[in-house]
PDB file of C-alpha atoms in Angstrom:
ATOM      1  CA  VAL A   6      30.959  -4.629-104.409  1.00 78.00           C
ATOM      2  CA  ILE A   7      28.095  -6.425-102.720  1.00 79.00           C
ATOM      3  CA  PHE A   8      26.609  -7.348-106.109  1.00 84.00           C
ATOM      4  CA  VAL A   9      29.904  -8.992-107.095  1.00 84.00           C
ATOM      5  CA  VAL A  10      30.091 -10.943-103.833  1.00 79.00           C
ATOM      6  CA  LEU A  11      26.461 -12.065-103.853  1.00 80.00           C
ATOM      7  CA  MET A  12      26.237 -12.920-107.553  1.00 84.00           C
ATOM      8  CA  ALA A  13      29.606 -14.685-107.756  1.00 81.00           C
ATOM      9  CA  LEU A  14      28.084 -18.010-106.660  1.00 77.00           C
ATOM     10  CA  PRO A  15      25.203 -17.980-109.173  1.00 80.00           C
ATOM     11  CA  ALA A  16      27.655 -16.842-111.878  1.00 82.00           C
ATOM     12  CA  MET A  17      29.683 -20.024-111.504  1.00 79.00           C
ATOM     13  CA  PRO A  18      28.530 -22.996-113.561  1.00 75.00           C
ATOM     14  CA  LEU A  19      28.009 -25.135-110.470  1.00 72.00           C
ATOM     15  CA  PRO A  20      24.822 -26.619-109.030  1.00 69.00           C
ATOM     16  CA  THR A  21      24.018 -24.520-105.974  1.00 69.00           C
ATOM     17  CA  GLY A  22      21.000 -26.405-104.707  1.00 69.00           C
ATOM     18  CA  GLY A  23      18.884 -23.272-104.387  1.00 72.00           C
ATOM     19  CA  ILE A  24      21.178 -21.302-102.066  1.00 76.00           C
ATOM     20  CA  SER A  25      21.800 -18.851-104.891  1.00 81.00           C
ATOM     21  CA  HIS A  26      18.114 -17.847-104.795  1.00 83.00           C
ATOM     22  CA  PHE A  27      18.657 -16.287-101.384  1.00 84.00           C
ATOM     23  CA  PHE A  28      21.497 -14.171-102.797  1.00 84.00           C
ATOM     24  CA  GLU A  29      19.453 -13.249-105.859  1.00 88.00           C
ATOM     25  CA  ILE A  30      16.585 -11.955-103.704  1.00 88.00           C
ATOM     26  CA  ILE A  31      19.005  -9.735-101.771  1.00 88.00           C
ATOM     27  CA  VAL A  32      20.570  -8.440-104.999  1.00 89.00           C
ATOM     28  CA  ALA A  33      17.131  -7.636-106.452  1.00 92.00           C
ATOM     29  CA  LEU A  34      16.207  -5.694-103.301  1.00 90.00           C
ATOM     30  CA  LEU A  35      19.499  -3.793-103.337  1.00 89.00           C
ATOM     31  CA  ALA A  36      19.080  -3.017-107.047  1.00 91.00           C
ATOM     32  CA  LEU A  37      15.606  -1.703-106.259  1.00 91.00           C
ATOM     33  CA  GLU A  38      17.241   0.647-103.753  1.00 90.00           C
ATOM     34  CA  MET A  39      19.536   1.727-106.577  1.00 88.00           C
ATOM     35  CA  VAL A  40      16.521   2.443-108.804  1.00 90.00           C
ATOM     36  CA  VAL A  41      14.849   4.673-106.202  1.00 90.00           C
ATOM     37  CA  GLY A  42      18.084   6.604-105.730  1.00 83.00           C
ATOM     38  CA  ARG A  43      19.372   5.513-102.333  1.00 80.00           C
ATOM     39  CA  ARG A  44      23.028   6.428-101.882  1.00 75.00           C
ATOM     40  CA  SER A  45      23.664   3.902 -99.092  1.00 77.00           C
ATOM     41  CA  ILE A  46      22.607   0.300 -98.597  1.00 78.00           C
ATOM     42  CA  TRP A  47      19.757  -0.494 -96.261  1.00 79.00           C
ATOM     43  CA  LEU A  48      19.748  -3.960 -94.735  1.00 75.00           C
ATOM     44  CA  PRO A  49      17.912  -5.271 -91.670  1.00 77.00           C
ATOM     45  CA  SER A  50      20.061  -4.816 -88.568  1.00 81.00           C
ATOM     46  CA  SER A  51      20.056  -8.563 -87.879  1.00 82.00           C
ATOM     47  CA  TRP A  52      21.697  -9.147 -91.279  1.00 71.00           C
ATOM     48  CA  LYS A  53      24.326  -6.486 -90.622  1.00 72.00           C
ATOM     49  CA  LYS A  54      25.401  -8.215 -87.415  1.00 77.00           C
ATOM     50  CA  ARG A  55      25.839 -11.668 -88.976  1.00 78.00           C
ATOM     51  CA  PRO A  56      29.466 -12.603 -89.549  1.00 78.00           C
ATOM     52  CA  LEU A  57      30.558 -14.175 -92.813  1.00 71.00           C
ATOM     53  CA  SER A  58      31.259 -17.881 -92.697  1.00 74.00           C
ATOM     54  CA  LYS A  59      34.855 -19.081 -92.428  1.00 81.00           C
ATOM     55  CA  THR A  60      34.630 -20.692 -95.869  1.00 76.00           C
ATOM     56  CA  ILE A  61      33.681 -17.404 -97.489  1.00 72.00           C
ATOM     57  CA  VAL A  62      36.399 -15.496 -95.649  1.00 76.00           C
ATOM     58  CA  LYS A  63      39.200 -18.027 -96.226  1.00 83.00           C
ATOM     59  CA  LYS A  64      38.342 -19.343 -99.688  1.00 77.00           C
ATOM     60  CA  GLY A  65      35.614 -17.330-101.391  1.00 75.00           C
ATOM     61  CA  ILE A  66      36.900 -13.789-100.960  1.00 78.00           C
ATOM     62  CA  PRO A  67      40.542 -14.589-101.887  1.00 83.00           C
ATOM     63  CA  TYR A  68      39.249 -16.366-105.011  1.00 81.00           C
ATOM     64  CA  LEU A  69      37.156 -13.337-105.959  1.00 80.00           C
ATOM     65  CA  VAL A  70      40.059 -10.963-105.328  1.00 83.00           C
ATOM     66  CA  LYS A  71      42.242 -12.961-107.745  1.00 85.00           C
ATOM     67  CA  LYS A  72      39.565 -12.880-110.442  1.00 80.00           C
ATOM     68  CA  ILE A  73      38.885  -9.181-109.935  1.00 81.00           C
ATOM     69  CA  ALA A  74      42.634  -8.477-110.201  1.00 83.00           C
ATOM     70  CA  ILE A  75      42.620 -10.118-113.643  1.00 82.00           C
ATOM     71  CA  VAL A  76      39.734  -7.925-114.791  1.00 81.00           C
ATOM     72  CA  GLU A  77      41.389  -4.873-113.247  1.00 81.00           C
ATOM     73  CA  ARG A  78      44.528  -5.396-115.361  1.00 83.00           C
ATOM     74  CA  TYR A  79      42.538  -4.899-118.564  1.00 82.00           C
ATOM     75  CA  SER A  80      40.226  -2.243-117.227  1.00 81.00           C
ATOM     76  CA  LYS A  81      40.744   1.474-117.428  1.00 80.00           C
ATOM     77  CA  PRO A  82      38.419   4.398-116.806  1.00 82.00           C
ATOM     78  CA  ARG A  83      36.234   4.789-119.891  1.00 80.00           C
ATOM     79  CA  LEU A  84      33.288   7.149-120.124  1.00 81.00           C
ATOM     80  CA  THR A  85      33.346   7.754-116.365  1.00 77.00           C
ATOM     81  CA  ASN A  86      30.526  10.261-116.718  1.00 77.00           C
ATOM     82  CA  VAL A  87      28.283   7.319-117.719  1.00 76.00           C
ATOM     83  CA  THR A  88      29.335   5.069-114.838  1.00 73.00           C
ATOM     84  CA  THR A  89      28.827   7.806-112.241  1.00 74.00           C
ATOM     85  CA  SER A  90      25.759   9.503-113.728  1.00 78.00           C
ATOM     86  CA  ARG A  91      22.725   9.921-111.484  1.00 80.00           C
ATOM     87  CA  LEU A  92      20.564   9.035-114.490  1.00 83.00           C
ATOM     88  CA  ALA A  93      22.473   5.876-115.410  1.00 85.00           C
ATOM     89  CA  LEU A  94      22.344   4.284-111.954  1.00 87.00           C
ATOM     90  CA  PRO A  95      18.541   3.758-111.885  1.00 89.00           C
ATOM     91  CA  LEU A  96      18.672   2.340-115.411  1.00 91.00           C
ATOM     92  CA  LEU A  97      21.488  -0.027-114.402  1.00 91.00           C
ATOM     93  CA  GLY A  98      19.449  -0.955-111.328  1.00 91.00           C
ATOM     94  CA  LEU A  99      16.552  -1.981-113.572  1.00 94.00           C
ATOM     95  CA  ILE A 100      18.897  -4.012-115.776  1.00 95.00           C
ATOM     96  CA  ILE A 101      20.358  -5.722-112.697  1.00 94.00           C
ATOM     97  CA  ILE A 102      16.846  -6.533-111.453  1.00 95.00           C
ATOM     98  CA  ALA A 103      15.920  -8.016-114.851  1.00 96.00           C
ATOM     99  CA  PHE A 104      19.029 -10.209-114.969  1.00 95.00           C
ATOM    100  CA  THR A 105      18.628 -11.260-111.345  1.00 94.00           C
ATOM    101  CA  VAL A 106      14.983 -12.227-111.835  1.00 94.00           C
ATOM    102  CA  THR A 107      15.976 -14.191-114.939  1.00 93.00           C
ATOM    103  CA  ALA A 108      18.653 -16.040-112.970  1.00 90.00           C
ATOM    104  CA  PHE A 109      16.067 -16.701-110.246  1.00 90.00           C
ATOM    105  CA  ILE A 110      13.471 -18.193-112.604  1.00 88.00           C
ATOM    106  CA  ALA A 111      15.975 -20.262-114.594  1.00 85.00           C
ATOM    107  CA  PRO A 112      15.241 -23.979-114.274  1.00 76.00           C
ATOM    108  CA  PRO A 113      17.171 -25.525-111.390  1.00 72.00           C
ATOM    109  CA  PHE A 114      20.346 -27.493-112.151  1.00 70.00           C
ATOM    110  CA  SER A 115      20.259 -26.318-115.785  1.00 74.00           C
ATOM    111  CA  GLY A 116      23.157 -23.877-115.567  1.00 76.00           C
ATOM    112  CA  LEU A 117      21.042 -21.254-117.316  1.00 81.00           C
ATOM    113  CA  ASP A 118      21.321 -18.886-114.353  1.00 84.00           C
ATOM    114  CA  THR A 119      25.048 -18.480-114.998  1.00 87.00           C
ATOM    115  CA  LEU A 120      24.947 -15.934-117.837  1.00 91.00           C
ATOM    116  CA  PRO A 121      22.430 -13.486-116.309  1.00 93.00           C
ATOM    117  CA  ALA A 122      24.330 -13.636-112.999  1.00 91.00           C
ATOM    118  CA  LEU A 123      27.633 -13.118-114.804  1.00 92.00           C
ATOM    119  CA  GLY A 124      26.078 -10.105-116.516  1.00 93.00           C
ATOM    120  CA  VAL A 125      25.333  -8.600-113.089  1.00 94.00           C
ATOM    121  CA  VAL A 126      28.906  -9.291-111.953  1.00 93.00           C
ATOM    122  CA  LEU A 127      30.376  -7.618-115.063  1.00 92.00           C
ATOM    123  CA  ILE A 128      28.081  -4.599-114.726  1.00 93.00           C
ATOM    124  CA  SER A 129      29.073  -4.305-111.062  1.00 91.00           C
ATOM    125  CA  LEU A 130      32.762  -4.474-111.936  1.00 91.00           C
ATOM    126  CA  GLY A 131      32.172  -1.819-114.583  1.00 90.00           C
ATOM    127  CA  LEU A 132      30.679   0.424-111.913  1.00 88.00           C
ATOM    128  CA  ILE A 133      33.456  -0.282-109.417  1.00 87.00           C
ATOM    129  CA  LEU A 134      36.260   0.258-111.933  1.00 88.00           C
ATOM    130  CA  GLU A 135      34.410   3.120-113.674  1.00 88.00           C
ATOM    131  CA  ASP A 136      34.730   1.327-117.001  1.00 86.00           C
ATOM    132  CA  ALA A 137      31.763   1.630-119.361  1.00 89.00           C
ATOM    133  CA  LEU A 138      33.095  -1.367-121.309  1.00 89.00           C
ATOM    134  CA  GLY A 139      32.211  -3.522-118.277  1.00 88.00           C
ATOM    135  CA  LEU A 140      28.677  -2.149-118.372  1.00 91.00           C
ATOM    136  CA  VAL A 141      28.351  -2.959-122.074  1.00 93.00           C
ATOM    137  CA  LEU A 142      29.866  -6.446-121.774  1.00 93.00           C
ATOM    138  CA  GLY A 143      27.731  -7.203-118.722  1.00 94.00           C
ATOM    139  CA  THR A 144      24.602  -6.092-120.534  1.00 95.00           C
ATOM    140  CA  ILE A 145      25.436  -8.218-123.584  1.00 96.00           C
ATOM    141  CA  VAL A 146      26.222 -11.323-121.511  1.00 95.00           C
ATOM    142  CA  GLY A 147      23.109 -10.819-119.386  1.00 95.00           C
ATOM    143  CA  CYS A 148      20.878 -10.344-122.443  1.00 96.00           C
ATOM    144  CA  LEU A 149      22.302 -13.509-123.976  1.00 95.00           C
ATOM    145  CA  GLY A 150      21.429 -15.299-120.734  1.00 93.00           C
ATOM    146  CA  VAL A 151      17.881 -13.908-120.807  1.00 94.00           C
ATOM    147  CA  PHE A 152      17.407 -15.096-124.394  1.00 94.00           C
ATOM    148  CA  LEU A 153      18.703 -18.561-123.483  1.00 92.00           C
ATOM    149  CA  VAL A 154      16.457 -18.880-120.426  1.00 90.00           C
ATOM    150  CA  VAL A 155      13.394 -17.702-122.358  1.00 89.00           C
ATOM    151  CA  GLY A 156      14.230 -19.702-125.498  1.00 90.00           C
ATOM    152  CA  ILE A 157      15.109 -22.979-123.830  1.00 86.00           C
ATOM    153  CA  GLY A 158      12.376 -22.532-121.232  1.00 80.00           C
ATOM    154  CA  SER A 159       9.707 -22.041-123.890  1.00 83.00           C
ATOM    155  CA  ALA A 160      11.028 -24.997-125.912  1.00 85.00           C
ATOM    156  CA  VAL A 161      10.832 -27.258-122.855  1.00 78.00           C
ATOM    157  CA  PHE A 162       7.369 -25.900-122.004  1.00 78.00           C
ATOM    158  CA  ASN A 163       6.140 -26.542-125.558  1.00 85.00           C
ATOM    159  CA  ALA A 164       7.614 -30.046-125.522  1.00 86.00           C
ATOM    160  CA  ILE A 165       5.843 -30.916-122.276  1.00 82.00           C
ATOM    161  CA  PHE A 166       2.505 -29.294-123.026  1.00 81.00           C
TER     162      PHE A 166
END
């Protein structure tokens, strides 16, 4: 659930002014915990004690709940042994790290961070709803985002240098 909440902002095609990088760093660290096999989230105690802002509580979370409800209508448990497998979780953690790093290195104000972040959100929803289709769709969307960031980034780099 925390991946959905933290990557929802970068997944929106809005200029975030760099605030999304903070969320992406946290997601990468949490995904690393997933790779090493932690069953519970470790966060610094000072972060655990911080309350969410009023804007997030009154506007952000209700918005996310509405969007998740839409996805939930079409979702059903598919291949639950894949979504709950002890072997799949580290692999998904690596995929989440790759997409998060891609979103982090995407050029600012380009909107290229949207697809890799959306891939993380879809993978997370696939895990929450135990729907392997969400994992597949998230991986496809995230890979498309990686190809766009690398392709457009290299084209811009070649044009400048």
